[in-house]
Amino acid sequence: MLIVGNWKAKVERPQDAKRLFAAAKRVAEKKKHDIVIAPPAPFLGLLALGNRTKVHFAAQDVTETLGGAATGEVTATTVAAAGATYAIIGHSERRALGDTDAVVLLKVKHALAAGLTPILCVGEHERDADAQYLNDLRAQLTSVFGALSEKERARIIVAYEPVWAIGKQAKDGITPSDLTEMVLYIRKVLSEFLPARKASALPLLYGGAVESANIRVLAEASRVDGFLVGHASTDVTSFNALVKALG
Ligand code: PGA
């Protein structure tokens, strides 16, 4: 399984970042799971530059600009040069700050051009009885997949993250059966953009309230290829517990 630890802005001290990296290395050495960590940008530079460990690195975002005169922005090229091989794009916390589908597409394109693997986050804000949320999800996927070549599409990892579950505890997260349904739906949408074999091979992650209490049952019930983990990845004890629970 692929486990992506999204540290968000929760890890603020280099000593904490180093401790979490050491824990990730121990897990990655065992080779049971692929581990990707997404530190805040300065710690990406601190930990990932010249990285020769089995842990991989993701940027939490890349700029939609082309760089140059863009104070405060960090380009896909820069994070790749700093050692990232993945980039989380379209996270709901970025979308809440103004990333539209058009911006998300630009960022995905920049990430691809820099040789990064985009982890494209999609997910509904809430579930309505009329299943409008399925259309919203389809629109988020279509706005990116519809604008890329088949070769580019096949390089994307999709992370399904329902916004209502993010930051919650496992007990308030998605049920295994709802996740199973969503995985089927997302694969169906993807099959409109890729040949069947490639659509089913595209890595699909789940994120939102993934903790040691629910990771195993979610993995067993649905056909996800891994998890995008927020808060449970930002503390060594909960990260280790999570990996142990996954088995
Ligand atoms: P959470 O966050 O695990 O804290 O719910 C997941 C995410 O936002 O990627």
Short mmCIF file of C-alpha atoms and ligand atoms in Angstrom, two decimals:
data_model
loop_
_atom_site.label_atom_id
_atom_site.label_comp_id
_atom_site.label_asym_id
_atom_site.label_seq_id
_atom_site.Cartn_x
_atom_site.Cartn_y
_atom_site.Cartn_z
CA MET A 1 0.00 0.00 0.00
CA LEU A 2 1.00 3.59 -0.55
CA ILE A 3 0.85 5.73 2.56
CA VAL A 4 1.20 9.48 2.05
CA GLY A 5 1.70 11.48 5.23
CA ASN A 6 0.42 15.02 4.77
CA TRP A 7 2.01 16.99 7.59
CA LYS A 8 0.10 20.14 6.64
CA ALA A 9 1.33 23.04 8.81
CA LYS A 10 1.25 20.88 11.91
CA VAL A 11 4.98 20.12 12.08
CA GLU A 12 6.85 23.30 12.90
CA ARG A 13 10.11 22.25 14.50
CA PRO A 14 13.03 20.62 12.67
CA GLN A 15 13.57 18.12 15.47
CA ASP A 16 9.96 16.92 15.10
CA ALA A 17 10.37 16.69 11.33
CA LYS A 18 13.53 14.62 11.74
CA ARG A 19 11.89 12.27 14.22
CA LEU A 20 8.95 11.69 11.88
CA PHE A 21 11.31 11.12 8.95
CA ALA A 22 13.23 8.54 11.01
CA ALA A 23 9.96 6.73 11.77
CA ALA A 24 9.02 6.79 8.07
CA LYS A 25 12.42 5.36 7.17
CA ARG A 26 11.99 2.46 9.58
CA VAL A 27 8.68 1.56 7.98
CA ALA A 28 9.95 2.01 4.43
CA GLU A 29 12.98 -0.22 5.14
CA LYS A 30 10.65 -3.10 5.87
CA LYS A 31 9.38 -2.66 2.29
CA LYS A 32 5.86 -3.69 3.14
CA HIS A 33 4.44 -0.32 2.22
CA ASP A 34 5.56 2.60 0.10
CA ILE A 35 5.93 5.68 2.26
CA VAL A 36 5.67 9.23 1.02
CA ILE A 37 5.90 12.20 3.35
CA ALA A 38 4.77 15.73 2.59
CA PRO A 39 6.50 18.17 4.95
CA PRO A 40 6.10 21.93 4.96
CA ALA A 41 8.35 23.37 2.22
CA PRO A 42 11.40 24.34 4.35
CA PHE A 43 11.50 20.86 5.87
CA LEU A 44 11.18 19.32 2.43
CA GLY A 45 14.46 21.05 1.64
CA LEU A 46 15.91 19.97 4.97
CA LEU A 47 15.03 16.29 4.64
CA ALA A 48 14.68 15.50 0.95
CA LEU A 49 17.68 17.14 -0.65
CA GLY A 50 19.91 14.32 -1.88
CA ASN A 51 17.50 11.78 -0.35
CA ARG A 52 18.76 8.22 -0.83
CA THR A 53 16.39 6.50 1.58
CA LYS A 54 13.37 4.41 0.67
CA VAL A 55 11.05 7.21 1.79
CA HIS A 56 9.72 9.42 -0.97
CA PHE A 57 8.79 13.06 -0.66
CA ALA A 58 5.80 15.09 -1.78
CA ALA A 59 5.31 18.82 -1.93
CA GLN A 60 2.06 19.91 -0.27
CA ASP A 61 1.32 22.20 -3.21
CA VAL A 62 3.02 23.91 -6.14
CA THR A 63 2.41 27.36 -7.52
CA GLU A 64 0.18 27.99 -10.48
CA THR A 65 2.59 30.72 -11.61
CA LEU A 66 5.54 30.14 -13.87
CA GLY A 67 7.93 31.37 -11.20
CA GLY A 68 10.15 34.37 -11.69
CA ALA A 69 8.65 37.52 -10.17
CA ALA A 70 6.23 35.67 -7.86
CA THR A 71 7.14 36.46 -4.28
CA GLY A 72 6.20 33.73 -1.82
CA GLU A 73 5.43 31.10 -4.45
CA VAL A 74 7.26 27.79 -4.85
CA THR A 75 7.41 26.21 -8.29
CA ALA A 76 7.10 22.54 -9.18
CA THR A 77 10.64 22.73 -10.58
CA THR A 78 11.93 23.97 -7.22
CA VAL A 79 10.31 21.25 -5.14
CA ALA A 80 11.54 18.62 -7.61
CA ALA A 81 15.06 20.05 -7.30
CA ALA A 82 14.69 19.91 -3.52
CA GLY A 83 14.00 16.17 -3.67
CA ALA A 84 10.23 15.79 -4.05
CA THR A 85 8.96 13.22 -6.53
CA TYR A 86 5.26 13.77 -5.79
CA ALA A 87 3.09 16.85 -5.35
CA ILE A 88 -0.25 17.01 -3.57
CA ILE A 89 -2.51 19.17 -5.72
CA GLY A 90 -6.04 20.40 -5.15
CA HIS A 91 -6.17 19.60 -1.46
CA SER A 92 -9.45 20.89 -0.05
CA GLU A 93 -7.54 23.24 2.23
CA ARG A 94 -5.96 24.83 -0.88
CA ARG A 95 -9.28 24.83 -2.70
CA ALA A 96 -10.79 26.65 0.30
CA LEU A 97 -8.12 29.32 -0.15
CA GLY A 98 -9.06 29.88 -3.77
CA ASP A 99 -7.79 27.03 -5.93
CA THR A 100 -10.46 26.62 -8.58
CA ASP A 101 -10.61 23.61 -10.90
CA ALA A 102 -8.76 25.73 -13.50
CA VAL A 103 -5.98 26.52 -11.02
CA VAL A 104 -5.78 22.88 -9.99
CA LEU A 105 -5.36 21.90 -13.64
CA LEU A 106 -2.52 24.40 -14.10
CA LYS A 107 -0.78 23.08 -11.04
CA VAL A 108 -1.14 19.49 -12.23
CA LYS A 109 0.37 20.47 -15.57
CA HIS A 110 3.30 22.23 -13.91
CA ALA A 111 3.88 19.20 -11.66
CA LEU A 112 3.86 16.83 -14.65
CA ALA A 113 6.20 19.09 -16.59
CA ALA A 114 8.63 19.06 -13.66
CA GLY A 115 8.57 15.26 -13.60
CA LEU A 116 6.54 15.04 -10.40
CA THR A 117 3.70 12.60 -9.81
CA PRO A 118 0.61 14.67 -8.98
CA ILE A 119 -1.57 13.40 -6.16
CA LEU A 120 -4.83 14.96 -7.25
CA CYS A 121 -7.25 15.47 -4.35
CA VAL A 122 -10.96 15.40 -5.03
CA GLY A 123 -13.93 15.11 -2.73
CA GLU A 124 -17.35 16.44 -1.91
CA HIS A 125 -18.16 18.96 0.81
CA GLU A 126 -21.21 17.11 1.96
CA ARG A 127 -23.48 14.29 0.97
CA ASP A 128 -26.94 15.28 -0.20
CA ALA A 129 -29.89 12.99 -0.66
CA ASP A 130 -30.04 13.71 -4.40
CA ALA A 131 -26.46 12.55 -4.91
CA GLN A 132 -25.38 15.89 -6.35
CA TYR A 133 -22.05 15.15 -4.68
CA LEU A 134 -21.37 12.53 -7.32
CA ASN A 135 -21.70 15.18 -10.03
CA ASP A 136 -19.36 17.48 -8.12
CA LEU A 137 -16.79 14.73 -7.87
CA ARG A 138 -17.15 13.95 -11.56
CA ALA A 139 -16.66 17.64 -12.38
CA GLN A 140 -13.46 17.82 -10.35
CA LEU A 141 -12.05 14.74 -12.08
CA THR A 142 -13.22 15.78 -15.53
CA SER A 143 -11.72 19.26 -15.33
CA VAL A 144 -8.28 17.71 -14.96
CA PHE A 145 -8.46 14.41 -16.83
CA GLY A 146 -10.38 15.94 -19.71
CA ALA A 147 -7.60 18.45 -20.34
CA LEU A 148 -4.64 16.05 -20.37
CA SER A 149 -3.22 13.61 -22.90
CA GLU A 150 -3.68 9.91 -22.23
CA LYS A 151 -0.03 9.63 -21.31
CA GLU A 152 -0.36 12.42 -18.75
CA ARG A 153 -3.57 10.99 -17.32
CA ALA A 154 -1.85 7.70 -16.60
CA ARG A 155 0.76 9.49 -14.46
CA ILE A 156 -1.74 10.80 -11.91
CA ILE A 157 -2.62 9.44 -8.50
CA VAL A 158 -6.15 10.26 -7.38
CA ALA A 159 -6.83 10.87 -3.69
CA TYR A 160 -10.48 10.78 -2.75
CA GLU A 161 -10.91 12.99 0.31
CA PRO A 162 -14.44 13.90 1.35
CA VAL A 163 -14.11 17.32 2.96
CA TRP A 164 -16.61 16.46 5.70
CA ALA A 165 -14.30 13.69 6.95
CA ILE A 166 -11.04 15.62 6.98
CA GLY A 167 -9.63 16.30 10.42
CA LYS A 168 -12.28 14.14 12.10
CA GLN A 169 -11.75 11.06 14.22
CA ALA A 170 -12.04 7.60 12.70
CA LYS A 171 -15.48 7.05 14.22
CA ASP A 172 -16.83 10.08 12.35
CA GLY A 173 -15.17 9.13 9.07
CA ILE A 174 -16.44 7.28 6.03
CA THR A 175 -17.92 3.81 6.40
CA PRO A 176 -16.23 0.96 4.55
CA SER A 177 -19.30 0.39 2.41
CA ASP A 178 -19.57 4.06 1.41
CA LEU A 179 -15.89 4.05 0.51
CA THR A 180 -16.33 0.92 -1.57
CA GLU A 181 -19.11 2.62 -3.49
CA MET A 182 -17.06 5.77 -4.05
CA VAL A 183 -14.08 3.80 -5.28
CA LEU A 184 -16.29 2.08 -7.85
CA TYR A 185 -17.76 5.41 -8.92
CA ILE A 186 -14.35 7.08 -9.29
CA ARG A 187 -13.00 4.13 -11.29
CA LYS A 188 -16.06 4.38 -13.53
CA VAL A 189 -15.37 8.07 -14.20
CA LEU A 190 -11.69 7.35 -14.82
CA SER A 191 -12.61 4.68 -17.34
CA GLU A 192 -14.13 7.45 -19.45
CA PHE A 193 -10.65 8.92 -19.82
CA LEU A 194 -8.41 5.88 -19.94
CA PRO A 195 -8.50 2.41 -21.46
CA ALA A 196 -9.95 -0.07 -18.96
CA ARG A 197 -6.62 -1.58 -17.98
CA LYS A 198 -5.02 1.80 -17.28
CA ALA A 199 -8.09 3.14 -15.48
CA SER A 200 -8.09 0.23 -13.06
CA ALA A 201 -4.32 0.45 -12.57
CA LEU A 202 -4.37 4.15 -11.69
CA PRO A 203 -3.48 4.43 -7.99
CA LEU A 204 -6.45 5.55 -5.94
CA LEU A 205 -5.93 6.74 -2.38
CA TYR A 206 -8.40 7.52 0.34
CA GLY A 207 -7.97 10.35 2.83
CA GLY A 208 -10.04 11.90 5.61
CA ALA A 209 -10.02 10.77 9.25
CA VAL A 210 -7.76 7.81 8.58
CA GLU A 211 -6.41 6.57 11.89
CA SER A 212 -5.16 3.29 13.33
CA ALA A 213 -8.76 2.51 14.33
CA ASN A 214 -10.13 2.37 10.78
CA ILE A 215 -7.26 2.00 8.32
CA ARG A 216 -7.38 -1.79 8.21
CA VAL A 217 -11.10 -2.13 7.70
CA LEU A 218 -11.08 0.57 5.02
CA ALA A 219 -8.21 -1.18 3.24
CA GLU A 220 -9.91 -4.55 3.39
CA ALA A 221 -13.35 -3.40 2.37
CA SER A 222 -12.47 -1.24 -0.58
CA ARG A 223 -10.07 -1.49 -3.47
CA VAL A 224 -7.97 1.55 -2.57
CA ASP A 225 -4.26 1.45 -3.24
CA GLY A 226 -3.34 3.46 -0.20
CA PHE A 227 -4.13 6.37 2.07
CA LEU A 228 -3.50 10.08 2.33
CA VAL A 229 -3.15 10.64 6.04
CA GLY A 230 -3.21 13.99 7.80
CA HIS A 231 -3.19 14.31 11.57
CA ALA A 232 -2.34 10.67 12.28
CA SER A 233 0.89 11.09 10.29
CA THR A 234 2.15 14.06 12.28
CA ASP A 235 3.04 12.25 15.47
CA VAL A 236 5.48 9.32 15.66
CA THR A 237 3.27 7.26 17.97
CA SER A 238 0.12 7.60 15.89
CA PHE A 239 2.05 7.09 12.63
CA ASN A 240 3.59 3.85 13.93
CA ALA A 241 0.21 2.70 15.23
CA LEU A 242 -1.35 3.40 11.86
CA VAL A 243 1.21 1.34 9.97
CA LYS A 244 0.99 -1.47 12.51
CA ALA A 245 -2.79 -1.53 12.20
CA LEU A 246 -2.59 -1.74 8.42
CA GLY A 247 -0.40 -4.84 8.82
P1 PGA B 1 -6.86 13.98 8.22
O1 PGA B 1 -6.45 14.81 6.91
O2 PGA B 1 -6.20 12.63 8.11
O3 PGA B 1 -6.35 14.77 9.35
O4 PGA B 1 -8.36 13.86 8.18
C1 PGA B 1 -6.33 14.21 5.67
C2 PGA B 1 -5.96 15.24 4.65
O5 PGA B 1 -6.41 16.39 4.78
O6 PGA B 1 -5.19 14.96 3.71
#
